[in-house]
């Protein structure tokens, strides 16, 4: 879906507006990075800009310039509601259906104002007045850069905007190791580098700031909670609430865990089951052409990308594990392939 009239949008933002940037529940690096990039960009144009997220985000993104300005609904619900009600424009960043905003869903769906979507997930909703939706994009951060560029305002790019976009791209591509379908992420990264951002420092701030508990939790996942299913070339990691409490779990501590089983030879699908806030959450990753987006949509009320998707379960951790074990043989043929260079 492409309904982005840059001439109209440029006119729309040519005079000061009250703008609210929103993102999805459990915001990740792409959500936070794209939100902060837009925050800095729109402030340069003289707008009153607020960035809001449904719940807290990981500590390893809190070094980013402007992150202290992000309003968390679960901490400041009345303030967030007031800001949304007064908004002239709402940007939906890194999600394409308002139900992905969780506690913000009802508030956003009832708000009548100009709504602009910038996102790269599959099957977007169509109620946005303007939409930059490209499922081939590596990240929403990539689309933010293209948005600014197509407005003819790339001269406003500075280190704060660039570091935010760069963080978006590396976190959604595993530092340029997957989810790249075109040369665009590399072209954009080159332009971002020219602003003087310290890419080594950004890499370390995101990936080399584990707490001891987070590292021990990762070890526990791989030694005690990894189930390998060689017949269907899949692996599952499962974590109960008690498991997470044992390692003093903090938001973001399981980020990236689902990717580890895919480092094994002949494993083409990985799943992480975790019990958080009274809910069983599922995260799937796959290699090649196998669509975990379709799998999660069909069986776990979820969705996402072809090779990365999430969902939920109303069963217990053990029952969910059993359900996945029963489902995967249905996809044995699709999962039975060998990656070749």
Coordinates of C-alpha atoms in Angstrom, one line a residue:
X1 CA 0.0 0.0 0.0
X2 CA 1.4 3.4 -1.0
X3 CA -0.6 6.5 -0.3
X4 CA 2.2 8.9 0.4
X5 CA 1.7 12.2 -1.3
X6 CA 4.9 14.0 -0.2
X7 CA 3.8 17.3 -1.6
X8 CA 0.6 17.3 0.6
X9 CA 2.6 16.1 3.7
X10 CA 5.2 18.8 3.1
X11 CA 2.4 21.4 3.0
X12 CA 0.8 19.8 6.1
X13 CA 3.9 20.2 8.2
X14 CA 4.9 23.6 6.8
X15 CA 3.3 25.3 9.9
X16 CA 3.6 24.4 13.6
X17 CA 1.4 21.5 14.6
X18 CA 0.9 19.3 17.7
X19 CA 2.3 16.0 16.6
X20 CA 2.3 12.7 18.5
X21 CA 4.5 9.8 17.6
X22 CA 3.3 6.3 18.6
X23 CA 4.7 2.8 18.4
X24 CA 3.8 -0.7 19.4
X25 CA 3.7 -2.6 22.7
X26 CA 7.1 -3.8 23.9
X27 CA 9.0 -1.3 21.8
X28 CA 12.2 -2.6 20.3
X29 CA 15.2 -0.9 18.7
X30 CA 13.4 -0.1 15.4
X31 CA 10.4 1.3 17.3
X32 CA 12.5 3.5 19.6
X33 CA 15.0 4.5 16.9
X34 CA 12.4 5.5 14.3
X35 CA 10.4 7.4 17.0
X36 CA 13.5 9.4 18.1
X37 CA 14.6 10.1 14.5
X38 CA 11.1 11.6 13.8
X39 CA 11.1 13.4 17.1
X40 CA 14.4 15.2 16.3
X41 CA 13.4 15.9 12.7
X42 CA 10.0 17.3 13.4
X43 CA 11.3 19.5 16.2
X44 CA 13.7 21.1 13.7
X45 CA 10.6 22.1 11.7
X46 CA 9.2 23.9 14.8
X47 CA 6.5 21.5 15.8
X48 CA 5.4 20.5 19.3
X49 CA 6.3 16.8 19.3
X50 CA 5.6 14.1 21.8
X51 CA 6.7 10.4 21.5
X52 CA 4.6 7.9 23.4
X53 CA 4.9 4.1 23.8
X54 CA 2.5 1.7 25.6
X55 CA 5.0 0.3 28.1
X56 CA 8.7 0.5 29.1
X57 CA 11.5 -0.2 26.7
X58 CA 14.9 -1.8 27.3
X59 CA 17.6 -0.1 29.2
X60 CA 20.1 -0.6 26.4
X61 CA 18.2 1.9 24.2
X62 CA 18.0 4.5 26.9
X63 CA 21.4 6.0 25.9
X64 CA 19.9 7.3 22.7
X65 CA 19.5 11.1 22.3
X66 CA 16.0 12.2 23.3
X67 CA 15.1 8.8 24.9
X68 CA 14.3 10.6 28.2
X69 CA 11.6 12.5 26.4
X70 CA 9.6 9.4 25.5
X71 CA 6.4 9.1 27.5
X72 CA 5.5 5.6 28.7
X73 CA 1.7 5.2 29.0
X74 CA 1.9 2.7 31.9
X75 CA 3.8 5.4 33.9
X76 CA 2.0 8.5 32.7
X77 CA -1.4 7.5 31.5
X78 CA -3.3 10.8 32.1
X79 CA -0.6 12.9 30.4
X80 CA -0.4 10.6 27.4
X81 CA -4.2 10.6 27.0
X82 CA -4.3 14.4 27.1
X83 CA -1.5 14.7 24.6
X84 CA -3.2 12.3 22.2
X85 CA -6.5 14.1 22.5
X86 CA -4.9 17.5 21.6
X87 CA -2.9 16.1 18.6
X88 CA -3.3 17.5 15.1
X89 CA -1.3 14.7 13.6
X90 CA -0.5 11.2 14.8
X91 CA 2.3 9.1 13.3
X92 CA 2.1 5.3 13.6
X93 CA 5.6 4.0 13.5
X94 CA 6.7 0.4 13.2
X95 CA 3.2 -1.0 13.4
X96 CA 0.4 -1.2 10.9
X97 CA -2.7 -2.0 13.0
X98 CA -3.6 -0.1 16.1
X99 CA -4.3 -3.2 18.1
X100 CA -0.5 -3.7 18.3
X101 CA -0.4 -0.6 20.6
X102 CA -2.2 -2.6 23.3
X103 CA -3.3 -0.2 26.1
X104 CA -3.3 2.7 23.6
X105 CA -5.5 0.9 21.1
X106 CA -8.9 2.4 22.2
X107 CA -7.5 5.9 22.7
X108 CA -5.9 5.9 19.2
X109 CA -8.8 4.3 17.4
X110 CA -11.3 6.9 18.8
X111 CA -9.0 9.9 18.0
X112 CA -10.1 11.7 14.8
X113 CA -7.1 13.5 13.2
X114 CA -4.6 13.2 10.4
X115 CA -2.9 9.8 10.8
X116 CA 0.3 8.9 9.0
X117 CA 1.7 5.4 8.8
X118 CA 5.3 4.6 8.3
X119 CA 5.9 0.8 8.6
X120 CA 7.3 -2.3 7.0
X121 CA 5.1 -5.1 8.3
X122 CA 2.9 -7.3 6.2
X123 CA -0.9 -6.7 5.6
X124 CA -1.3 -3.0 6.8
X125 CA -4.6 -1.5 7.7
X126 CA -6.0 1.0 5.3
X127 CA -7.6 3.7 7.5
X128 CA -4.5 6.0 7.5
X129 CA -4.8 9.2 5.5
X130 CA -1.1 8.9 4.4
X131 CA 0.9 5.7 4.3
X132 CA 4.5 4.8 3.6
X133 CA 4.3 1.0 3.8
X134 CA 7.0 -1.1 2.2
X135 CA 7.3 -4.7 3.3
X136 CA 10.6 -5.0 1.4
X137 CA 12.2 -2.4 3.7
X138 CA 14.7 -3.7 6.2
X139 CA 13.3 -1.5 9.0
X140 CA 11.0 1.4 9.8
X141 CA 14.2 3.4 10.3
X142 CA 15.1 2.9 6.7
X143 CA 11.7 4.2 5.8
X144 CA 12.1 7.3 8.0
X145 CA 15.3 8.2 6.1
X146 CA 13.4 7.8 2.8
X147 CA 10.5 9.8 4.2
X148 CA 12.8 12.7 5.0
X149 CA 14.7 12.4 1.7
X150 CA 11.5 12.4 -0.3
X151 CA 10.3 15.5 1.4
X152 CA 13.5 17.2 0.1
X153 CA 14.7 17.8 3.7
X154 CA 17.7 15.5 3.9
X155 CA 19.8 18.6 4.6
X156 CA 18.3 18.5 8.1
X157 CA 19.9 15.2 8.9
X158 CA 22.2 15.5 11.9
X159 CA 24.0 13.1 14.3
X160 CA 21.0 12.7 16.6
X161 CA 18.7 11.7 13.7
X162 CA 21.4 9.6 12.0
X163 CA 22.2 7.6 15.2
X164 CA 18.6 6.9 15.8
X165 CA 18.0 5.7 12.2
X166 CA 21.2 3.6 12.3
X167 CA 20.1 1.9 15.5
X168 CA 16.8 1.1 13.9
X169 CA 18.5 -0.5 11.0
X170 CA 21.1 -2.6 12.9
X171 CA 18.6 -3.9 15.4
X172 CA 16.1 -5.0 12.8
X173 CA 18.7 -6.6 10.5
X174 CA 21.1 -8.2 13.1
X175 CA 23.7 -5.7 12.1
X176 CA 23.1 -6.2 8.4
X177 CA 23.0 -10.0 8.5
X178 CA 19.3 -10.6 7.6
X179 CA 16.1 -8.9 6.4
X180 CA 17.9 -7.1 3.7
X181 CA 16.2 -7.2 0.3
X182 CA 17.8 -4.3 -1.5
X183 CA 20.9 -2.2 -1.4
X184 CA 19.0 0.6 0.4
X185 CA 20.1 -0.2 4.0
X186 CA 23.8 0.0 2.9
X187 CA 23.3 3.2 0.9
X188 CA 21.5 4.8 3.8
X189 CA 24.1 3.6 6.3
X190 CA 26.8 5.2 4.2
X191 CA 24.9 8.5 4.3
X192 CA 24.4 8.3 8.0
X193 CA 28.1 7.6 8.6
X194 CA 28.9 10.9 6.8
X195 CA 27.2 12.8 9.7
X196 CA 30.0 11.7 12.0
X197 CA 28.1 9.1 14.1
X198 CA 30.3 6.6 16.0
X199 CA 29.0 3.3 14.6
X200 CA 31.3 1.2 16.9
X201 CA 30.0 3.0 20.0
X202 CA 26.4 2.5 18.9
X203 CA 27.0 -1.3 18.3
X204 CA 28.5 -1.6 21.8
X205 CA 25.8 0.4 23.5
X206 CA 23.1 -1.9 22.0
X207 CA 24.9 -5.3 22.1
X208 CA 27.6 -5.1 24.8
X209 CA 25.8 -3.8 27.8
X210 CA 24.4 -7.1 29.2
X211 CA 23.8 -7.4 32.9
X212 CA 25.2 -10.5 34.6
X213 CA 21.7 -11.7 35.1
X214 CA 20.9 -11.3 31.4
X215 CA 23.9 -13.3 30.4
X216 CA 23.2 -16.1 32.9
X217 CA 19.6 -16.2 31.7
X218 CA 20.9 -16.7 28.1
X219 CA 23.0 -19.6 29.4
X220 CA 20.1 -21.1 31.2
X221 CA 18.0 -20.9 28.0
X222 CA 20.5 -22.8 26.0
X223 CA 21.4 -25.4 28.6
X224 CA 18.1 -26.0 30.4
X225 CA 15.2 -24.8 28.2
X226 CA 16.2 -25.7 24.6
X227 CA 14.2 -28.4 22.9
X228 CA 15.6 -29.5 19.6
X229 CA 13.2 -31.2 17.1
X230 CA 15.5 -32.6 14.4
X231 CA 12.7 -34.3 12.5
X232 CA 11.1 -31.0 11.6
X233 CA 14.3 -29.0 11.7
X234 CA 13.1 -26.8 14.5
X235 CA 14.0 -25.7 18.0
X236 CA 12.1 -24.2 20.9
X237 CA 13.2 -22.3 24.0
X238 CA 10.6 -22.0 26.8
X239 CA 10.6 -19.8 29.8
X240 CA 8.1 -19.7 32.7
X241 CA 7.5 -16.7 35.0
X242 CA 9.5 -18.5 37.6
X243 CA 12.4 -19.0 35.3
X244 CA 12.5 -15.2 34.5
X245 CA 12.1 -14.3 38.2
X246 CA 15.1 -16.5 39.0
X247 CA 17.3 -14.3 36.9
X248 CA 15.8 -10.9 38.0
X249 CA 14.2 -10.4 34.5
X250 CA 14.1 -6.9 33.2
X251 CA 12.5 -5.7 29.9
X252 CA 14.7 -6.6 27.0
X253 CA 16.6 -9.4 28.7
X254 CA 15.2 -12.0 26.3
X255 CA 15.7 -9.8 23.2
X256 CA 17.6 -11.8 20.6
X257 CA 17.4 -15.1 22.4
X258 CA 15.1 -16.6 19.7
X259 CA 17.9 -16.2 17.1
X260 CA 20.4 -18.5 18.8
X261 CA 18.9 -21.9 17.8
X262 CA 19.0 -20.8 14.1
X263 CA 22.8 -20.8 14.4
X264 CA 22.6 -24.6 14.5
X265 CA 23.1 -26.6 11.3
X266 CA 19.8 -28.0 9.9
X267 CA 17.6 -25.9 12.1
X268 CA 15.3 -23.8 10.0
X269 CA 12.8 -22.6 12.6
X270 CA 13.2 -21.3 16.1
X271 CA 10.6 -20.3 18.7
X272 CA 10.8 -18.6 22.1
X273 CA 7.9 -19.1 24.5
X274 CA 7.9 -16.8 27.5
X275 CA 5.5 -16.1 30.3
X276 CA 5.3 -12.3 31.0
X277 CA 2.8 -10.2 32.7
X278 CA 0.3 -13.0 32.9
X279 CA 0.5 -13.7 29.2
X280 CA 2.2 -16.4 27.1
X281 CA 4.1 -14.7 24.3
X282 CA 5.6 -16.4 21.3
X283 CA 8.5 -15.2 19.0
X284 CA 9.3 -17.1 15.8
X285 CA 12.2 -16.9 13.4
X286 CA 12.9 -18.8 10.3
X287 CA 15.4 -19.3 7.5
X288 CA 14.8 -19.2 3.8
X289 CA 11.2 -19.0 2.4
X290 CA 9.3 -20.5 5.3
X291 CA 6.8 -17.9 6.5
X292 CA 6.4 -17.7 10.3
X293 CA 4.1 -14.8 9.6
X294 CA 1.5 -17.2 8.1
X295 CA 2.1 -19.7 10.8
X296 CA 1.5 -17.2 13.7
X297 CA -1.5 -15.7 11.9
X298 CA -3.1 -19.1 11.6
X299 CA -2.3 -20.6 15.0
X300 CA -1.4 -17.8 17.5
X301 CA -3.3 -14.7 16.6
X302 CA -0.1 -13.0 15.5
X303 CA 1.9 -11.9 12.5
X304 CA 4.9 -9.9 11.4
X305 CA 7.4 -10.6 8.7
X306 CA 8.1 -13.7 6.6
X307 CA 11.1 -14.7 8.7
X308 CA 10.2 -13.0 12.0
X309 CA 6.8 -12.9 13.7
X310 CA 5.2 -13.0 17.0
X311 CA 2.0 -14.3 18.6
X312 CA 0.2 -15.1 21.9
X313 CA -1.2 -18.2 23.5
X314 CA -4.0 -18.6 26.1
X315 CA -2.5 -21.9 27.2
X316 CA 0.1 -22.5 29.8
X317 CA 3.8 -22.6 28.9
X318 CA 3.8 -26.4 28.9
X319 CA 0.6 -26.6 26.9
X320 CA 1.9 -24.1 24.4
X321 CA 5.1 -26.1 24.0
X322 CA 3.0 -29.2 23.3
X323 CA 0.8 -27.4 20.8
X324 CA 3.8 -26.2 18.8
X325 CA 5.3 -29.7 18.8
X326 CA 2.0 -31.0 17.4
X327 CA 1.7 -28.2 14.8
X328 CA 5.2 -28.3 13.3
X329 CA 4.9 -31.8 11.7
X330 CA 2.2 -30.2 9.5
X331 CA 4.9 -28.1 8.0
X332 CA 7.6 -30.8 7.8
X333 CA 7.8 -30.7 4.1
X334 CA 8.2 -26.8 4.0
X335 CA 10.8 -26.9 6.7
X336 CA 12.8 -29.7 5.1
X337 CA 15.3 -27.7 3.0
X338 CA 19.0 -27.0 3.1
X339 CA 20.4 -23.5 2.7
X340 CA 22.9 -23.3 -0.1
X341 CA 25.1 -20.4 -1.1

